[in-house]
Amino acid sequence: VTARARTYLAVADSRLRTEMAPPRDADSLYDRGVIELNRGEYVAAQELFERALKREPEAAHIHYGLAASRARLGAIDTALKSLRRALDLQPKLRIRAQRDHDLNPLRSDPEFEQLVFAPRD
């Protein structure tokens, strides 16, 4: 009985470690970042988005998520830089940015107004 219990415990521990292991691909890192952002864990979200960008540096949605987490952390300049990159890659994100509450800390900055609301050529 003891041997079976140890085997079962080893299997359970192995499964727990696998489920708790941090994601490795860009999409999974992004998804986890969104979860952390929604939970209010902005530092964790930022770290996950940064890791995702290392794997997929031209992904507009990841730059956008990074902008949102940085805005929530009060890092206005870097948030605007990330938002600018996201909008350069995918201009349609401007519509989302106009109403996104995660970007509220950026709204008083004139650069935000220009990025999000000014007409583009």
Coordinates of N, CA and C in Angstrom, one line a residue:
V1 N 0.8 -1.2 0.0 CA 0.0 0.0 0.0 C 0.9 1.3 0.0
T2 N 1.9 1.3 0.8 CA 2.8 2.4 0.8 C 3.5 2.7 -0.5
A3 N 3.9 1.6 -1.2 CA 4.5 1.8 -2.5 C 3.5 2.4 -3.5
R4 N 2.3 1.9 -3.5 CA 1.3 2.5 -4.4 C 1.0 3.9 -4.1
A5 N 0.9 4.3 -2.8 CA 0.7 5.7 -2.4 C 1.9 6.6 -2.9
R6 N 3.1 6.1 -2.8 CA 4.2 6.9 -3.3 C 4.2 7.0 -4.8
T7 N 3.8 6.0 -5.5 CA 3.7 6.1 -6.9 C 2.6 7.1 -7.3
Y8 N 1.5 7.0 -6.7 CA 0.4 7.9 -6.9 C 0.8 9.4 -6.6
L9 N 1.5 9.6 -5.5 CA 2.0 10.9 -5.2 C 2.9 11.4 -6.2
A10 N 3.8 10.6 -6.7 CA 4.8 11.0 -7.7 C 4.1 11.4 -9.0
V11 N 3.1 10.6 -9.4 CA 2.3 11.0 -10.6 C 1.6 12.3 -10.4
A12 N 1.0 12.5 -9.3 CA 0.2 13.7 -9.0 C 1.2 14.9 -9.0
D13 N 2.3 14.8 -8.3 CA 3.3 15.8 -8.3 C 3.8 16.2 -9.7
S14 N 4.0 15.2 -10.5 CA 4.5 15.4 -11.9 C 3.4 16.2 -12.7
R15 N 2.1 15.8 -12.6 CA 1.1 16.5 -13.3 C 0.9 17.9 -12.8
L16 N 1.0 18.1 -11.5 CA 1.0 19.5 -11.0 C 2.1 20.4 -11.5
R17 N 3.3 19.9 -11.6 CA 4.4 20.6 -12.1 C 4.2 21.0 -13.6
T18 N 3.7 20.0 -14.3 CA 3.4 20.3 -15.7 C 2.3 21.3 -15.9
E19 N 1.3 21.3 -15.2 CA 0.2 22.3 -15.3 C 0.6 23.6 -14.8
M20 N 1.5 23.7 -13.9 CA 1.9 25.0 -13.3 C 3.1 25.6 -14.1
A21 N 3.7 24.8 -15.0 CA 4.9 25.3 -15.7 C 4.5 26.5 -16.6
P22 N 5.3 27.5 -16.6 CA 5.0 28.6 -17.4 C 4.9 28.3 -18.9
P23 N 4.1 28.9 -19.6 CA 3.9 28.7 -21.0 C 5.2 29.1 -21.8
R24 N 5.4 28.5 -22.9 CA 6.6 28.8 -23.7 C 6.4 29.5 -25.0
D25 N 5.3 29.2 -25.7 CA 5.0 29.8 -27.0 C 4.3 31.2 -26.8
A26 N 4.4 32.0 -27.8 CA 4.0 33.4 -27.8 C 2.5 33.5 -27.4
D27 N 1.7 32.7 -28.1 CA 0.2 32.7 -27.9 C -0.1 32.4 -26.4
S28 N 0.5 31.3 -25.9 CA 0.2 30.9 -24.5 C 0.7 32.0 -23.5
L29 N 1.8 32.6 -23.8 CA 2.3 33.6 -22.9 C 1.4 34.8 -23.0
Y30 N 0.9 35.2 -24.2 CA 0.0 36.3 -24.3 C -1.3 36.0 -23.5
D31 N -1.8 34.8 -23.7 CA -3.1 34.4 -23.0 C -2.9 34.5 -21.5
R32 N -1.8 34.0 -21.0 CA -1.5 34.1 -19.6 C -1.4 35.6 -19.1
G33 N -0.8 36.4 -20.0 CA -0.6 37.8 -19.7 C -2.0 38.5 -19.6
V34 N -2.9 38.2 -20.5 CA -4.2 38.7 -20.4 C -4.9 38.3 -19.1
I35 N -4.7 37.1 -18.7 CA -5.3 36.6 -17.4 C -4.8 37.4 -16.3
E36 N -3.5 37.6 -16.3 CA -2.9 38.4 -15.2 C -3.3 39.8 -15.2
L37 N -3.4 40.4 -16.4 CA -3.9 41.8 -16.5 C -5.3 41.9 -15.9
N38 N -6.1 41.0 -16.3 CA -7.5 41.0 -15.8 C -7.6 40.8 -14.3
R39 N -6.6 40.1 -13.7 CA -6.6 39.8 -12.3 C -6.0 41.0 -11.5
G40 N -5.5 42.0 -12.2 CA -4.8 43.1 -11.6 C -3.4 42.9 -11.2
E41 N -2.8 41.8 -11.8 CA -1.4 41.5 -11.5 C -0.6 42.1 -12.7
Y42 N -0.4 43.4 -12.7 CA 0.2 44.1 -13.8 C 1.7 43.8 -14.0
V43 N 2.4 43.6 -13.0 CA 3.8 43.3 -13.2 C 4.0 41.9 -13.8
A44 N 3.2 40.9 -13.4 CA 3.2 39.6 -14.0 C 2.8 39.7 -15.4
A45 N 1.8 40.4 -15.7 CA 1.3 40.6 -17.1 C 2.3 41.2 -18.0
Q46 N 3.0 42.2 -17.5 CA 4.0 42.9 -18.3 C 5.1 41.9 -18.6
E47 N 5.6 41.1 -17.6 CA 6.6 40.1 -17.8 C 6.2 39.1 -18.9
L48 N 5.0 38.6 -18.8 CA 4.5 37.6 -19.8 C 4.5 38.2 -21.2
F49 N 4.0 39.4 -21.3 CA 3.9 40.1 -22.6 C 5.3 40.3 -23.2
E50 N 6.3 40.7 -22.3 CA 7.6 40.9 -22.8 C 8.2 39.6 -23.3
R51 N 8.0 38.5 -22.5 CA 8.5 37.2 -23.0 C 7.8 36.8 -24.3
A52 N 6.5 37.0 -24.4 CA 5.9 36.7 -25.7 C 6.5 37.5 -26.9
L53 N 6.8 38.7 -26.7 CA 7.4 39.5 -27.7 C 8.7 39.0 -28.2
K54 N 9.5 38.4 -27.3 CA 10.8 37.9 -27.6 C 10.6 36.7 -28.7
R55 N 9.5 36.1 -28.6 CA 9.2 35.0 -29.5 C 8.4 35.4 -30.8
E56 N 7.7 36.5 -30.6 CA 6.9 37.0 -31.8 C 6.9 38.5 -31.8
P57 N 8.1 39.1 -32.2 CA 8.2 40.6 -32.0 C 7.3 41.5 -32.9
E58 N 6.7 40.9 -33.9 CA 5.8 41.7 -34.8 C 4.4 41.5 -34.5
A59 N 4.0 41.0 -33.3 CA 2.6 40.7 -33.0 C 2.0 42.0 -32.3
A60 N 1.1 42.6 -33.1 CA 0.4 43.8 -32.6 C -0.3 43.6 -31.3
H61 N -1.1 42.5 -31.2 CA -1.9 42.3 -30.0 C -1.0 42.1 -28.8
I62 N 0.2 41.6 -28.9 CA 1.1 41.5 -27.8 C 1.6 42.9 -27.4
H63 N 2.0 43.7 -28.3 CA 2.4 45.1 -28.0 C 1.3 45.8 -27.3
Y64 N 0.1 45.6 -27.8 CA -1.1 46.3 -27.2 C -1.2 45.8 -25.7
G65 N -1.1 44.5 -25.5 CA -1.2 44.0 -24.1 C -0.1 44.6 -23.2
L66 N 1.1 44.7 -23.8 CA 2.2 45.3 -23.0 C 1.9 46.8 -22.7
A67 N 1.3 47.5 -23.7 CA 0.9 48.9 -23.5 C -0.1 49.0 -22.3
A68 N -1.1 48.1 -22.3 CA -2.1 48.1 -21.3 C -1.5 47.9 -19.9
S69 N -0.6 46.9 -19.8 CA 0.0 46.6 -18.5 C 0.9 47.7 -18.0
R70 N 1.6 48.3 -19.0 CA 2.5 49.4 -18.6 C 1.7 50.6 -18.2
A71 N 0.6 50.8 -18.9 CA -0.3 52.0 -18.5 C -0.8 51.8 -17.1
R72 N -1.3 50.6 -16.8 CA -1.8 50.3 -15.4 C -0.7 50.4 -14.4
L73 N 0.6 50.2 -14.7 CA 1.7 50.4 -13.8 C 2.1 51.8 -13.7
G74 N 1.6 52.7 -14.5 CA 2.0 54.1 -14.5 C 3.2 54.4 -15.3
A75 N 3.7 53.5 -16.1 CA 4.8 53.7 -17.0 C 4.4 54.3 -18.3
I76 N 4.0 55.6 -18.2 CA 3.3 56.3 -19.3 C 4.2 56.3 -20.6
D77 N 5.4 56.7 -20.5 CA 6.3 56.8 -21.7 C 6.4 55.4 -22.4
T78 N 6.7 54.4 -21.7 CA 6.9 53.1 -22.3 C 5.6 52.5 -22.8
A79 N 4.5 52.8 -22.1 CA 3.2 52.4 -22.5 C 2.8 53.0 -23.8
L80 N 3.1 54.3 -24.0 CA 2.8 55.0 -25.3 C 3.7 54.4 -26.4
K81 N 4.9 54.1 -26.1 CA 5.8 53.5 -27.1 C 5.2 52.1 -27.5
S82 N 4.8 51.3 -26.6 CA 4.2 50.0 -27.0 C 2.9 50.2 -27.7
L83 N 2.1 51.1 -27.3 CA 0.8 51.4 -28.0 C 1.1 51.9 -29.5
R84 N 2.1 52.8 -29.6 CA 2.5 53.2 -30.9 C 2.9 52.1 -31.8
R85 N 3.7 51.2 -31.3 CA 4.1 50.0 -32.1 C 2.9 49.1 -32.5
A86 N 2.0 48.9 -31.5 CA 0.8 48.1 -31.8 C 0.0 48.7 -32.9
L87 N -0.2 50.0 -32.9 CA -1.0 50.7 -33.9 C -0.3 50.8 -35.2
D88 N 1.0 50.9 -35.2 CA 1.8 50.8 -36.5 C 1.6 49.5 -37.2
L89 N 1.6 48.4 -36.4 CA 1.4 47.1 -36.9 C 0.0 46.7 -37.3
Q90 N -1.0 47.3 -36.5 CA -2.4 47.0 -36.8 C -3.2 48.2 -36.5
P91 N -3.4 49.1 -37.4 CA -4.1 50.4 -37.2 C -5.5 50.2 -36.6
K92 N -6.2 49.1 -36.9 CA -7.6 48.9 -36.5 C -7.7 48.8 -34.9
L93 N -6.5 48.6 -34.3 CA -6.5 48.6 -32.8 C -6.9 50.0 -32.2
R94 N -6.8 51.0 -33.0 CA -7.2 52.3 -32.6 C -8.6 52.4 -32.0
I95 N -9.5 51.6 -32.7 CA -10.9 51.6 -32.2 C -11.0 51.0 -30.8
R96 N -10.3 49.9 -30.6 CA -10.3 49.3 -29.3 C -9.7 50.2 -28.3
A97 N -8.6 50.9 -28.6 CA -7.9 51.7 -27.7 C -8.7 52.9 -27.2
Q98 N -9.7 53.3 -28.1 CA -10.5 54.5 -27.7 C -11.4 54.2 -26.5
R99 N -11.7 53.0 -26.2 CA -12.6 52.6 -25.1 C -12.0 51.7 -24.1
D100 N -10.7 51.4 -24.3 CA -10.1 50.4 -23.4 C -9.8 51.1 -22.0
H101 N -10.4 50.6 -21.0 CA -10.2 51.1 -19.6 C -8.7 50.9 -19.1
D102 N -8.1 49.9 -19.6 CA -6.7 49.7 -19.2 C -5.8 50.8 -19.6
L103 N -6.2 51.5 -20.6 CA -5.4 52.7 -21.1 C -5.8 54.0 -20.5
N104 N -6.7 54.0 -19.6 CA -7.1 55.3 -18.9 C -6.0 56.1 -18.4
P105 N -4.9 55.5 -17.8 CA -3.8 56.4 -17.3 C -3.1 57.2 -18.4
L106 N -3.4 56.8 -19.7 CA -2.7 57.5 -20.8 C -3.6 58.6 -21.4
R107 N -4.8 58.7 -21.1 CA -5.8 59.5 -21.7 C -5.4 61.0 -21.6
S108 N -4.8 61.5 -20.6 CA -4.5 62.9 -20.4 C -3.2 63.3 -21.2
D109 N -2.5 62.3 -21.8 CA -1.3 62.6 -22.5 C -1.7 63.0 -23.9
P110 N -1.2 64.1 -24.4 CA -1.5 64.5 -25.8 C -1.1 63.5 -26.9
E111 N 0.0 62.8 -26.6 CA 0.4 61.8 -27.5 C -0.6 60.7 -27.7
F112 N -1.3 60.3 -26.6 CA -2.3 59.3 -26.7 C -3.4 59.8 -27.6
E113 N -3.8 61.1 -27.4 CA -4.9 61.7 -28.3 C -4.5 61.6 -29.7
Q114 N -3.3 61.9 -30.0 CA -2.8 61.9 -31.4 C -2.7 60.5 -32.0
L115 N -2.2 59.6 -31.2 CA -2.1 58.2 -31.6 C -3.5 57.5 -31.9
V116 N -4.4 57.8 -31.0 CA -5.7 57.1 -31.0 C -6.8 57.8 -31.8
F117 N -6.9 59.1 -31.7 CA -8.0 59.8 -32.2 C -7.7 60.7 -33.5
A118 N -6.5 61.0 -33.7 CA -6.2 61.9 -34.8 C -6.3 61.1 -36.1
P119 N -6.8 61.7 -37.2 CA -7.0 61.0 -38.4 C -5.6 60.6 -39.0
R120 N -5.5 59.5 -39.6 CA -4.3 59.0 -40.2 C -4.4 59.2 -41.7
D121 N -3.2 59.4 -42.3 CA -3.1 59.6 -43.7 C -3.2 58.2 -44.4

